Short mmCIF file of C-alpha atoms in Angstrom, two decimals:
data_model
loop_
_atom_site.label_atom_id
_atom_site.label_comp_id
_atom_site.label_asym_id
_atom_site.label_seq_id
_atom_site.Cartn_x
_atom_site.Cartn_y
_atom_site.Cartn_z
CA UNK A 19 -19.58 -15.10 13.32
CA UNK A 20 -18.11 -12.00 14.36
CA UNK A 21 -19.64 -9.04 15.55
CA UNK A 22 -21.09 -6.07 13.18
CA UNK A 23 -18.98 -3.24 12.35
CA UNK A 24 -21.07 -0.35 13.67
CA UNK A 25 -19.68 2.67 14.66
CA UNK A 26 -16.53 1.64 15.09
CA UNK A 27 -14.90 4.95 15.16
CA UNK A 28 -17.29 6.77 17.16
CA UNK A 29 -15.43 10.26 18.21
CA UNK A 30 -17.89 10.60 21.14
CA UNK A 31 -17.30 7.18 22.25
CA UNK A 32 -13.60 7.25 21.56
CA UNK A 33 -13.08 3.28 21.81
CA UNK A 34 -9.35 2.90 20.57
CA UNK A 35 -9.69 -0.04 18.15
CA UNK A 36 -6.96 -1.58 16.41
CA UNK A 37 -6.75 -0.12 13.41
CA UNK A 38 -4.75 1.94 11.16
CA UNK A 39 -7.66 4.76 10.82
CA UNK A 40 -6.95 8.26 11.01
CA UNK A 41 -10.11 8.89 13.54
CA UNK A 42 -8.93 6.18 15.83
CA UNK A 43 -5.47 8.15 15.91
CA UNK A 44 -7.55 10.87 16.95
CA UNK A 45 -9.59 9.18 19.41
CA UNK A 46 -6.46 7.55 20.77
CA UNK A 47 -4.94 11.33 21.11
CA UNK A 48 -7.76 12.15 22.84
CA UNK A 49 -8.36 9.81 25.33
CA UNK A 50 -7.35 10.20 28.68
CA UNK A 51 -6.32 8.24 31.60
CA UNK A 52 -9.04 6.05 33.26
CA UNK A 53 -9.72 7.55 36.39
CA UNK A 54 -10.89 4.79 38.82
CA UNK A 55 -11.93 7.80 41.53
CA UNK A 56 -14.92 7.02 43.17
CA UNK A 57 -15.63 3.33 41.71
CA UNK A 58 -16.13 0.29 42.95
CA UNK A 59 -13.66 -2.47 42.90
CA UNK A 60 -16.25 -4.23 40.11
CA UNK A 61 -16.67 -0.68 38.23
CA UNK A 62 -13.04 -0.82 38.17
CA UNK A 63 -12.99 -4.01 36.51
CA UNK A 64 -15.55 -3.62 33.80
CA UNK A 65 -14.03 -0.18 32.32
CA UNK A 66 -11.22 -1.76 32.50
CA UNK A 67 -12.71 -4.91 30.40
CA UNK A 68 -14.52 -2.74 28.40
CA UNK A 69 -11.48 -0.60 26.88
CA UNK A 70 -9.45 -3.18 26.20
CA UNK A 71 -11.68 -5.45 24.92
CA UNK A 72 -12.25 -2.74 21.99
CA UNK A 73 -9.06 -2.80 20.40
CA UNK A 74 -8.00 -6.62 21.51
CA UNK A 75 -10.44 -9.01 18.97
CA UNK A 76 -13.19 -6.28 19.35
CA UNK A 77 -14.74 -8.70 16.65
CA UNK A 78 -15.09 -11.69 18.66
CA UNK A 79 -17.73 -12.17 20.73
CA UNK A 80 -18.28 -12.15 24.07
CA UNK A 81 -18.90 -15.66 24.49
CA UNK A 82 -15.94 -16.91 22.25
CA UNK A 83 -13.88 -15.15 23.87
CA UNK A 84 -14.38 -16.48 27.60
CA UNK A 85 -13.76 -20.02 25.88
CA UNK A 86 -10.64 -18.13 24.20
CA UNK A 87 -9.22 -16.91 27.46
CA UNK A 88 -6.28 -18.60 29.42
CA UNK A 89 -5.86 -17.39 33.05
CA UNK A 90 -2.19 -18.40 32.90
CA UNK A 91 -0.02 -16.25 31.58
CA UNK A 92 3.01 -16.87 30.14
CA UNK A 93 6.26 -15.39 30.69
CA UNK A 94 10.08 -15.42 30.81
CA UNK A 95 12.88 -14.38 32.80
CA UNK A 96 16.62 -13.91 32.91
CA UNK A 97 18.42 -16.53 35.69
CA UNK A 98 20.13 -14.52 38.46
CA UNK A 99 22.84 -16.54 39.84
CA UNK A 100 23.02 -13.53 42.90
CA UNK A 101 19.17 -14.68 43.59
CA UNK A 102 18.34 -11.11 44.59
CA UNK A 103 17.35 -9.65 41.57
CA UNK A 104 17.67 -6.18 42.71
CA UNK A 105 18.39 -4.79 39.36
CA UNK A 106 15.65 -6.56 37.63
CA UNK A 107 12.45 -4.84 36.10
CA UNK A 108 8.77 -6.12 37.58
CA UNK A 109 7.51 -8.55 34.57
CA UNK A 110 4.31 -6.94 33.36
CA UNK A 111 2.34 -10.60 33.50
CA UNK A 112 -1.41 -8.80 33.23
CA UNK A 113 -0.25 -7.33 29.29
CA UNK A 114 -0.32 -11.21 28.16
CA UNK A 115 -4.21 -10.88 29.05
CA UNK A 116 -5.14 -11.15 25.42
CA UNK A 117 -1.91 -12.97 23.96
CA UNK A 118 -4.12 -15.92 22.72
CA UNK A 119 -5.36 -13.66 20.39
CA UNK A 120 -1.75 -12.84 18.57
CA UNK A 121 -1.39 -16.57 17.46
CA UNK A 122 -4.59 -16.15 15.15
CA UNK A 123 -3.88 -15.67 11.83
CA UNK A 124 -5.86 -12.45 11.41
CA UNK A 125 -3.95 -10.57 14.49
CA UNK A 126 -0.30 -11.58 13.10
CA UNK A 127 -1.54 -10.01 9.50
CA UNK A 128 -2.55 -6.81 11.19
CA UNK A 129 0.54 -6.92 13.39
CA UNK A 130 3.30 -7.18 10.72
CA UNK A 131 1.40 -4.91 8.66
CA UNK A 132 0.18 -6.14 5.99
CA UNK A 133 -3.19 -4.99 6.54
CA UNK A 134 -4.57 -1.68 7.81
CA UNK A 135 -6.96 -3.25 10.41
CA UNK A 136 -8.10 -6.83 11.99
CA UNK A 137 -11.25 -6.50 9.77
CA UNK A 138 -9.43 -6.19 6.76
CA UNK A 139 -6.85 -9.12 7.45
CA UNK A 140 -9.72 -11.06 7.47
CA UNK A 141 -11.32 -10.09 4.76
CA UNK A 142 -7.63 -11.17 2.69
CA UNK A 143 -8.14 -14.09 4.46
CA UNK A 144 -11.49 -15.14 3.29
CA UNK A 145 -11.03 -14.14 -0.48
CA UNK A 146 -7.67 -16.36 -0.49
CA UNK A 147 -4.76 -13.51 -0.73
CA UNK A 148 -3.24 -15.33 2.15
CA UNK A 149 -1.09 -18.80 2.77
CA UNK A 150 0.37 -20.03 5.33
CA UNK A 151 3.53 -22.80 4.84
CA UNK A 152 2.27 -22.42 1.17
CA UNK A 153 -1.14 -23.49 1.68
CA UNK A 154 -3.98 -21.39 0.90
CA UNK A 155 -6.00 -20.74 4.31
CA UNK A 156 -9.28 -18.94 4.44
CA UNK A 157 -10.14 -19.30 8.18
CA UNK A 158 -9.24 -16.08 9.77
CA UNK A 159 -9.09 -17.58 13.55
CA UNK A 160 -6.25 -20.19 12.00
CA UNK A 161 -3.80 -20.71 15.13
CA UNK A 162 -0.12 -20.05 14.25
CA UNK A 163 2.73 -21.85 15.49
CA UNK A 164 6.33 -21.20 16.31
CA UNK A 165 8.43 -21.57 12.62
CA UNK A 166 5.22 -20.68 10.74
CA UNK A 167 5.86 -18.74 7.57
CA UNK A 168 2.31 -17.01 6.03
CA UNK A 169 2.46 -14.68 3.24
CA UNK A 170 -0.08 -11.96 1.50
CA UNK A 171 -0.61 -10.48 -2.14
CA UNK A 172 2.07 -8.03 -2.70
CA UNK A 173 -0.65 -6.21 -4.49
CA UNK A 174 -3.11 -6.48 -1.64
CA UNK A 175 -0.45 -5.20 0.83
CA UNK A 176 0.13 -2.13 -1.21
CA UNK A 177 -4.03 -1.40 -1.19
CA UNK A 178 -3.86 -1.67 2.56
CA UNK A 179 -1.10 0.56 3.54
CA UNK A 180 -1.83 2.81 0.24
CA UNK A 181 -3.59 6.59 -0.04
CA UNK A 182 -6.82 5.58 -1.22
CA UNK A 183 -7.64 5.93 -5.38
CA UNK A 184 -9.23 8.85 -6.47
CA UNK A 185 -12.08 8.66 -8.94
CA UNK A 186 -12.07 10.46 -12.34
CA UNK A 187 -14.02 13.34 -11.20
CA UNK A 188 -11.79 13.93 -7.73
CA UNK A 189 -8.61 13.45 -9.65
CA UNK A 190 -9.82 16.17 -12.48
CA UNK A 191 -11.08 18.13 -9.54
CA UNK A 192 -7.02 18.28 -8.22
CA UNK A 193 -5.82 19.14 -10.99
CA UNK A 194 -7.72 21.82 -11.92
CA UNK A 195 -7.18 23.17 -9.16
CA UNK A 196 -3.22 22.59 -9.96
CA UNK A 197 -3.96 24.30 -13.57
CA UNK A 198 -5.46 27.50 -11.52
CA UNK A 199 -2.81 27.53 -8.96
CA UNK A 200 -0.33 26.88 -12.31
CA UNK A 201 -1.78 29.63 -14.12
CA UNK A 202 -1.51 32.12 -11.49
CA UNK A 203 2.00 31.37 -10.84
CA UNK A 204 2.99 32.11 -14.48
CA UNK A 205 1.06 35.24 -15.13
CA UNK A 206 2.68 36.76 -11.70
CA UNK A 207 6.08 35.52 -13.00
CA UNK A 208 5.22 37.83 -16.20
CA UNK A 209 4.20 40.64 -14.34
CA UNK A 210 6.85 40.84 -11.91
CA UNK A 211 9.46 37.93 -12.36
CA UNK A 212 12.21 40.02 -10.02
CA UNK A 213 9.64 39.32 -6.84
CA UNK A 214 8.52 36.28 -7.67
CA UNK A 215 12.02 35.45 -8.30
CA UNK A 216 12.99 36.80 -4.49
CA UNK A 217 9.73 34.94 -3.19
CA UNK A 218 10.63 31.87 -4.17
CA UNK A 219 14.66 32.43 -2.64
CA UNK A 220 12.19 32.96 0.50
CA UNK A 221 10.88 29.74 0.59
CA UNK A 222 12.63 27.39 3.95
CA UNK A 223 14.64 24.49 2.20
CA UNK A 224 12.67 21.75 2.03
CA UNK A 225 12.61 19.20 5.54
CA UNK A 226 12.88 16.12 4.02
CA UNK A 227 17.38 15.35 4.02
CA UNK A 228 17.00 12.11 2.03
CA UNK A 229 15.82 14.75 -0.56
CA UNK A 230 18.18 17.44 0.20
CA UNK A 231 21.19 14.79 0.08
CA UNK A 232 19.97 13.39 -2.98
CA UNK A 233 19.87 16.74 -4.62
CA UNK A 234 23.22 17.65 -3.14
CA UNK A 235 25.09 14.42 -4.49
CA UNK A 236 23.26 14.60 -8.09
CA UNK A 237 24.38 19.11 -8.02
CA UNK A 238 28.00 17.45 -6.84
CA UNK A 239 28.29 14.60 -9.79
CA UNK A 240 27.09 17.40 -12.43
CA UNK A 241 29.77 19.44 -11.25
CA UNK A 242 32.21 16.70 -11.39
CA UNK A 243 31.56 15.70 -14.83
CA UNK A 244 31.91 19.45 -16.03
CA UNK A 245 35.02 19.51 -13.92
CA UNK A 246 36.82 16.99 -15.31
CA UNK A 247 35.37 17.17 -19.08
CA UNK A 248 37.03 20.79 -18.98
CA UNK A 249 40.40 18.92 -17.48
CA UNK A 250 40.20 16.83 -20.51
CA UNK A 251 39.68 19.80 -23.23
CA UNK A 252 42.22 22.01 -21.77
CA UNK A 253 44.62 19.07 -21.79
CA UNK A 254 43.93 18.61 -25.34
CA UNK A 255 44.63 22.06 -26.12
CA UNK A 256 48.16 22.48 -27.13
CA UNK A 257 50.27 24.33 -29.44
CA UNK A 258 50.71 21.85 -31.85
CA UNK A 259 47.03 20.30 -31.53
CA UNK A 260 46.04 24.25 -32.45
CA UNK A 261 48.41 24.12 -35.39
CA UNK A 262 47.37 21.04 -37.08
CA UNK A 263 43.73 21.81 -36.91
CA UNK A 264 45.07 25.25 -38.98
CA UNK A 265 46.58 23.51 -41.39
CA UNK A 266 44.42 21.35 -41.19
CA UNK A 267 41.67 23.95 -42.07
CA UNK A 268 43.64 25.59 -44.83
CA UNK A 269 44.99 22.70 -46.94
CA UNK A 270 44.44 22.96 -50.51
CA UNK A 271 42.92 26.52 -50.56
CA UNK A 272 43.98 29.81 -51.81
CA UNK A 273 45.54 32.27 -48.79
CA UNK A 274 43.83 34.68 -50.50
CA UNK A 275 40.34 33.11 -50.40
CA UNK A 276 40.30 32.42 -46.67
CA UNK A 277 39.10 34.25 -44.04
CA UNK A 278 39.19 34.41 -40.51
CA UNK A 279 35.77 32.88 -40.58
CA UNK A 280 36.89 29.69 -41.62
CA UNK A 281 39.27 28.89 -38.50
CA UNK A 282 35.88 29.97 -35.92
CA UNK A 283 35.22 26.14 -35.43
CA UNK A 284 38.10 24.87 -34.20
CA UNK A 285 38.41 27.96 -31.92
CA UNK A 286 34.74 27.54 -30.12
CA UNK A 287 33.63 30.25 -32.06
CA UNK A 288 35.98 33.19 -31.14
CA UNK A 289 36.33 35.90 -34.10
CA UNK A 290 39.21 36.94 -31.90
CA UNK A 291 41.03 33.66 -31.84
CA UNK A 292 39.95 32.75 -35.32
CA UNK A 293 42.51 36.28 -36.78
CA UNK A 294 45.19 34.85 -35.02
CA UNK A 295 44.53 31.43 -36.75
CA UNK A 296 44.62 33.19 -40.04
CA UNK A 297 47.43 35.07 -38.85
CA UNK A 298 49.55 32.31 -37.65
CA UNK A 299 48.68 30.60 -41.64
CA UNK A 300 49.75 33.41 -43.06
CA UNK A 301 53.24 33.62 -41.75
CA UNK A 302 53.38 29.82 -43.13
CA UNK A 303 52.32 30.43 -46.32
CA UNK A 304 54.42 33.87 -46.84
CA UNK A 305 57.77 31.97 -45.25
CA UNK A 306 56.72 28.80 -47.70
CA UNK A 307 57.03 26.81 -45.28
CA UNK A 308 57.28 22.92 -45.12
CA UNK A 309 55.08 22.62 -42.67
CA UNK A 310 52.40 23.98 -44.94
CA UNK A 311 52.22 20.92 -47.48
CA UNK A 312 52.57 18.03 -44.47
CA UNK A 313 50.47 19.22 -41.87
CA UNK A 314 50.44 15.92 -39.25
CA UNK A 315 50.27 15.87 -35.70
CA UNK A 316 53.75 14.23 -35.21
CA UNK A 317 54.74 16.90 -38.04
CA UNK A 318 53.24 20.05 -35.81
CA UNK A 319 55.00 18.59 -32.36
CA UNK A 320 58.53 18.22 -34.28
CA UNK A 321 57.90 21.84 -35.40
CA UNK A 322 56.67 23.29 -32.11
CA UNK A 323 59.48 21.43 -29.95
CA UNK A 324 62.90 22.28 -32.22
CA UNK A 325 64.50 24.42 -30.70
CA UNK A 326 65.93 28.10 -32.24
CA UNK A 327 69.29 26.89 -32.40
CA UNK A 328 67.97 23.69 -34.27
CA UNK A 329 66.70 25.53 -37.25
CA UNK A 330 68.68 25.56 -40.47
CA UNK A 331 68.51 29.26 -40.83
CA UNK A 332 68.25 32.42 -38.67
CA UNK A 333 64.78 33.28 -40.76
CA UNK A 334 63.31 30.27 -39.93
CA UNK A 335 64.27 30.66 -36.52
CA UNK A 336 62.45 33.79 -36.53
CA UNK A 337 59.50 32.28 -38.18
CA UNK A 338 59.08 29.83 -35.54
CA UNK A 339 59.41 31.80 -32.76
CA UNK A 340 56.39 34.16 -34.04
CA UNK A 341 54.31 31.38 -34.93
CA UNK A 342 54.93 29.75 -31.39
CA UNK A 343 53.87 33.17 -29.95
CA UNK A 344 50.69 33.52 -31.83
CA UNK A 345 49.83 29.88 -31.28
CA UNK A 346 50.60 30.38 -27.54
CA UNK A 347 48.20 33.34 -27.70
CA UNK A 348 45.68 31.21 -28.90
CA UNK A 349 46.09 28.29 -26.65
CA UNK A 350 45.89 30.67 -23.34
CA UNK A 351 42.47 32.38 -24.21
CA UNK A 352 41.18 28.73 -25.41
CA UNK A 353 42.02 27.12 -21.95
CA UNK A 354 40.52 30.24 -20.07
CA UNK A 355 37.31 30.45 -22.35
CA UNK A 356 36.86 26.42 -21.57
CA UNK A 357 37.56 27.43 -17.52
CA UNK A 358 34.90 30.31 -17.79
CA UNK A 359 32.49 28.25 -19.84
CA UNK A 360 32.23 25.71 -16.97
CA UNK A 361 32.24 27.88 -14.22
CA UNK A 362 28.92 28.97 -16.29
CA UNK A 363 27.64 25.44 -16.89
CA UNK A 364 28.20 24.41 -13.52
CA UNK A 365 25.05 24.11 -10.86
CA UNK A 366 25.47 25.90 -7.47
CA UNK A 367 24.91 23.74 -4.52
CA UNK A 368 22.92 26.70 -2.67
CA UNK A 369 19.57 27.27 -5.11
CA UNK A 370 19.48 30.37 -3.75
CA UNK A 371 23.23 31.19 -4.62
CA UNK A 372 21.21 30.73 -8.82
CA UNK A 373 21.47 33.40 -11.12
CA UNK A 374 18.02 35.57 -11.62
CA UNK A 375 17.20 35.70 -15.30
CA UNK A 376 14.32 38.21 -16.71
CA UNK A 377 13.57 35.94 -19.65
CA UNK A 378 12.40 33.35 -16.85
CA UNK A 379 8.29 34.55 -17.65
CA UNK A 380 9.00 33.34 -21.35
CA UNK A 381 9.73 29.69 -20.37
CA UNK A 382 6.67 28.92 -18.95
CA UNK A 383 3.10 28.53 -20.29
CA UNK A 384 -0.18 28.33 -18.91
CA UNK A 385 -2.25 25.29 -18.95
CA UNK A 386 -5.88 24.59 -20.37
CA UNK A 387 -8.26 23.05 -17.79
CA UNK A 388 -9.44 19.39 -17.91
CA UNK A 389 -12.70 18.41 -19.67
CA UNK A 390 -14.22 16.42 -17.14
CA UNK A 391 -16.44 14.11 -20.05
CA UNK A 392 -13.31 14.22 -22.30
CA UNK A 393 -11.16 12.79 -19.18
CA UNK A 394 -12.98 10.34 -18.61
CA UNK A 395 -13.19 8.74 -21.97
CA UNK A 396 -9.39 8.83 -22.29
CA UNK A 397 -7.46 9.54 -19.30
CA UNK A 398 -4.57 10.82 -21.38
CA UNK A 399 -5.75 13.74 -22.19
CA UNK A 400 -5.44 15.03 -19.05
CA UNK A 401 -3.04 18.36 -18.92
CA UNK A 402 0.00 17.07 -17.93
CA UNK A 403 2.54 19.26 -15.61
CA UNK A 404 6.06 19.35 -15.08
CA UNK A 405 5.36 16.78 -11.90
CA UNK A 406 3.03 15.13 -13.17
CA UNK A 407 2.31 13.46 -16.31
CA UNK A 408 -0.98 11.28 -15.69
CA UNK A 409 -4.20 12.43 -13.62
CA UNK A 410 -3.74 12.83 -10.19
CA UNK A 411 -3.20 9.87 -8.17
CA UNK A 412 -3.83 7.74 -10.84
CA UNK A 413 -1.37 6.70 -13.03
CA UNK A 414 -1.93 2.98 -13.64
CA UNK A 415 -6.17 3.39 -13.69
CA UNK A 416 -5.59 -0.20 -13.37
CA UNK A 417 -4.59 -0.68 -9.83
CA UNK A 418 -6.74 -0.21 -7.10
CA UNK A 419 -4.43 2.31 -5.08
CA UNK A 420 -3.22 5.25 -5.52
CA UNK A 421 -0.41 5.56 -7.62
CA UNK A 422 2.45 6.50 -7.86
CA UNK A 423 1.93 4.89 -4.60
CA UNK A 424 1.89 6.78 -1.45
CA UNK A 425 1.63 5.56 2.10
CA UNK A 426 -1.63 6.60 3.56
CA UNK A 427 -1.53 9.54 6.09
CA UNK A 428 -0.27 9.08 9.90
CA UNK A 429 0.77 5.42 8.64
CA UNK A 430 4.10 6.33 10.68
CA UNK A 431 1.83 6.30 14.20
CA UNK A 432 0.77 2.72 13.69
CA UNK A 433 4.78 1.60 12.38
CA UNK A 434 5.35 -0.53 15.69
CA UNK A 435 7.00 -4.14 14.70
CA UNK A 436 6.49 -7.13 16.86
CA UNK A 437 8.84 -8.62 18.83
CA UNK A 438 7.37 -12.35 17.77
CA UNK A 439 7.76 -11.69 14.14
CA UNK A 440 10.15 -11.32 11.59
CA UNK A 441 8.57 -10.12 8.64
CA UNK A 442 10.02 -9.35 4.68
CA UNK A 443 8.03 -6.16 3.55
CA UNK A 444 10.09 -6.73 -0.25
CA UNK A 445 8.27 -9.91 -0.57
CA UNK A 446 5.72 -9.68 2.02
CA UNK A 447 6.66 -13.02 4.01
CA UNK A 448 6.65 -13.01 7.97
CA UNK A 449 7.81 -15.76 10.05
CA UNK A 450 5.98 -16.40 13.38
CA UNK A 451 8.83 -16.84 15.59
CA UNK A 452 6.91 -17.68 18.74
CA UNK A 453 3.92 -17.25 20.88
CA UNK A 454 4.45 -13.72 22.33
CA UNK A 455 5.72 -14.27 26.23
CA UNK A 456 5.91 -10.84 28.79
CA UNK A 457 9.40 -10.62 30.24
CA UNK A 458 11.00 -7.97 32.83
CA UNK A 459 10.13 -4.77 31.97
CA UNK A 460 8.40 -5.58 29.03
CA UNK A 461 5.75 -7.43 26.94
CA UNK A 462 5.62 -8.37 23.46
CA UNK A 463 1.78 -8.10 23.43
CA UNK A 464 1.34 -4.54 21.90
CA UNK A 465 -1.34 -2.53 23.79
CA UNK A 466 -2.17 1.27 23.66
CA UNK A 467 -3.18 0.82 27.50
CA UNK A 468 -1.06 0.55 30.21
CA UNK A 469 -0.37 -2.08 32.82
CA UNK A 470 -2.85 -0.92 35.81
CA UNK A 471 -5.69 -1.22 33.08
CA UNK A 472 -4.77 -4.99 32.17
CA UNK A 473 -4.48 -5.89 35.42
CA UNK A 474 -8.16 -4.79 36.11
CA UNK A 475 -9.46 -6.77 33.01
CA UNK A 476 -7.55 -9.84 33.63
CA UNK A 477 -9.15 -9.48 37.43
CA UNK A 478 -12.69 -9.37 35.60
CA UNK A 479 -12.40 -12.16 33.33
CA UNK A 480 -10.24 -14.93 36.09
CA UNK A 481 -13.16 -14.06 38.56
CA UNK A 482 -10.95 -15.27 40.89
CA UNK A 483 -8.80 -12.20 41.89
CA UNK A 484 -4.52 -12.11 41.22
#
């Protein structure tokens, strides 16, 4: 049986245990070095014991653990065919004090992460999240060895190392508190949208550069694709593309009846462009042109590209060379209003480089505040924000995390990978390699305390001295 759980996280006592709790991050910043001043050699011993004996298998007893312990130690190093071994680091033997402990089960679940403390490894463990080889095992002390592959529920893994789900009434609590803060924003914004405006150009960029290079790529491709859609239109735009769509426009209708109105579609819309369209027809349709009754692309190109000197007559010479003029007119401000229309359309890399707008107040609209009872029978009434469509921290009620899920805070303190494991976080699969071995300069038996203080504890529990 292992020991109670009482008080594990004791700020006054300030026993580091090995767990992924934010108070025994803070008891672990605020513990000092052990100060042996004054005490005897046996003193020594027992502080020693008793610190690391609270975060290595602080659950097993006292008496297990004597049977447990191993006074040899082992440990590896490199040959030296010089045999002096001047350049080679002292082997920190005392850290593999507790390394019988990191071939139980429990210890290599809480090692390659998949569960926030010892405790809670076991408890996966006993309620038969966990297998080992394939098999199902339920004994938390279960001795691994080398080439052992063990496994947890993906879903079990993601409660663990998860933020912690709110309840109904905390999650309607945030967001109410997002409505208010919501709320605010927008009535400021339509009081005084120039300084809010300015405020928010204020603001540092944000510190996170996987976001800031995602946003920079995704600014980058929507420029691209304006870029080269405008390439594409301005290519398209020619003199004798223009003059089809005219004639195109005009065919079978009186040149009296039409108006420069008609030609504003093919001309984006530009009463200035659209009177030269008309223009252009109507030097066709005085001159009685050919071109007027046959009006095809191939048709329009033959026309554009003869030549003055290719014409039959002088007149229709002359005619051409107006109608190439006008149509030239029309192609140039086309191909400038497409360049000015994306230089509009495109995004600015630098946010704060964006163009203040006064209508910005009218776009945005305050939010109601949730009905706690109302919530509660059907979470989708909540008010949903721009971020946020579901109740906070809960969008799949149905999982017992937090989701969208979110690491749990100062998880990036605890992020230390063994040595002796190789572990799959995608599938959550970890191979025990091999029983963890100290070699120079370092040991794969992780330990918050330093060497002196294992030294003292393996001194206590050999009874024979080093």
């Amino acid at each position: 049986m292992p020991r109670k759980a009482q008080n594990l996280f004791s700020t006054a006592r300030g026993r580091v245990r090995a767990s992924m709790n934010k108070v025994n991050l803070f008891n672990l910043y605020k513990k000092n070095p052990i100060n042996y001043k004054g005490m005897t050699l046996y003193q020594q011993k027992w502080r020693a014991k008793q610190e690391t004996r609270a975060y290595h298998g602080e659950h097993v007893k006292e008496t297990r653990w004597k049977t447990l312990f191993s006074p040899n130690l082992e440990s590896v190093a490199q040959l030296d065919a010089s045999l002096k071994g001047v350049e080679v680091e002292n082997t920190p033997l005392t850290l593999q004090t507790y390394a019988v402990l990191e071939k139980r089960l429990e210890t290599a679940l809480f090692r390659a992460m998949f569960a926030s403390s010892i405790r809670q490894a076991r408890q996966f463990i006993r309620s038969g999240d966990v297998q080992v080889n394939g098999v199902t095992i339920k004994h938390p002390s279960f001795p691994l060895r080398s080439g052992d592959v063990f496994n947890v529920n993906p879903e079990k893994v993601m409660y663990a190392l998860g933020k912690s789900k709110p309840s109904v009434t905390e999650a309607v609590k945030v967001d109410n508190a997002q409505v208010s803060a919501w709320n605010r924003f927008v009535q400021n914004v339509r009081e005084n949208p120039k300084a809010m405006w300015e405020m928010r150009q204020a603001k540092p960029e944000s510190l996170n550069p996987l976001q800031k290079l995602g946003l920079a790529s995704s600014i980058k491709k929507h420029n691209d694709d304006i870029q080269s859609s405008m390439l594409s239109s301005q290519k398209q735009t020619t003199r004798e593309s223009v003059l089809a769509k005219i004639l195109g426009v005009a065919a079978g209708k009186d040149v009296d009846a039409l108006a420069a109105a008609d030609f504003t579609a093919i001309v984006a819309n530009s009463k200035k462009d659209a009177e030269k369209c008309l223009a252009a027809y109507k030097l066709l349709k005085e001159a009685d042109s050919a071109l007027v009754g046959a009006h095809s692309l191939d048709q329009c190109r033959d026309y554009i590209r003869t030549k003055s000197p290719e014409f039959k007559t002088p007149e229709d010479a002359k005619l051409a060379s107006r109608v190439k003029k006008v149509l030239g007119e029309i192609v140039s401000l086309q191909v400038e209003g497409l360049r000015v229309a994306s230089v509009e359309a495109k995004m600015s890399s630098d946010p704060k480089l964006a163009t203040f707008s006064t209508e910005l107040g009218k776009k945005l609209h305050k939010k109601r505040i949730n009905d706690v009872e109302a919530v509660t029978e059907d979470e989708k009434k909540a008010v949903k924000f721009p971020w946020q469509k579901h109740l906070f921290g809960r969008k799949d009620p149905s999982k017992t995390y937090f989701t969208p899920w979110t690491p749990k805070g100062f998880l990036g303190a605890f992020a230390i990978l063994p040595h002796h494991l190789e572990i799959s976080f995608e599938t959550c699969h970890a191979v025990y390699l091999n029983d963890p071995v100290a070699r120079p300069g370092h040991s794969e038996v992780i330990s918050p305390f330093p060497e002196h203080v294992h030294e003292r504890a393996y001194m206590y529990y050999v009874r024979k001295g080093m």
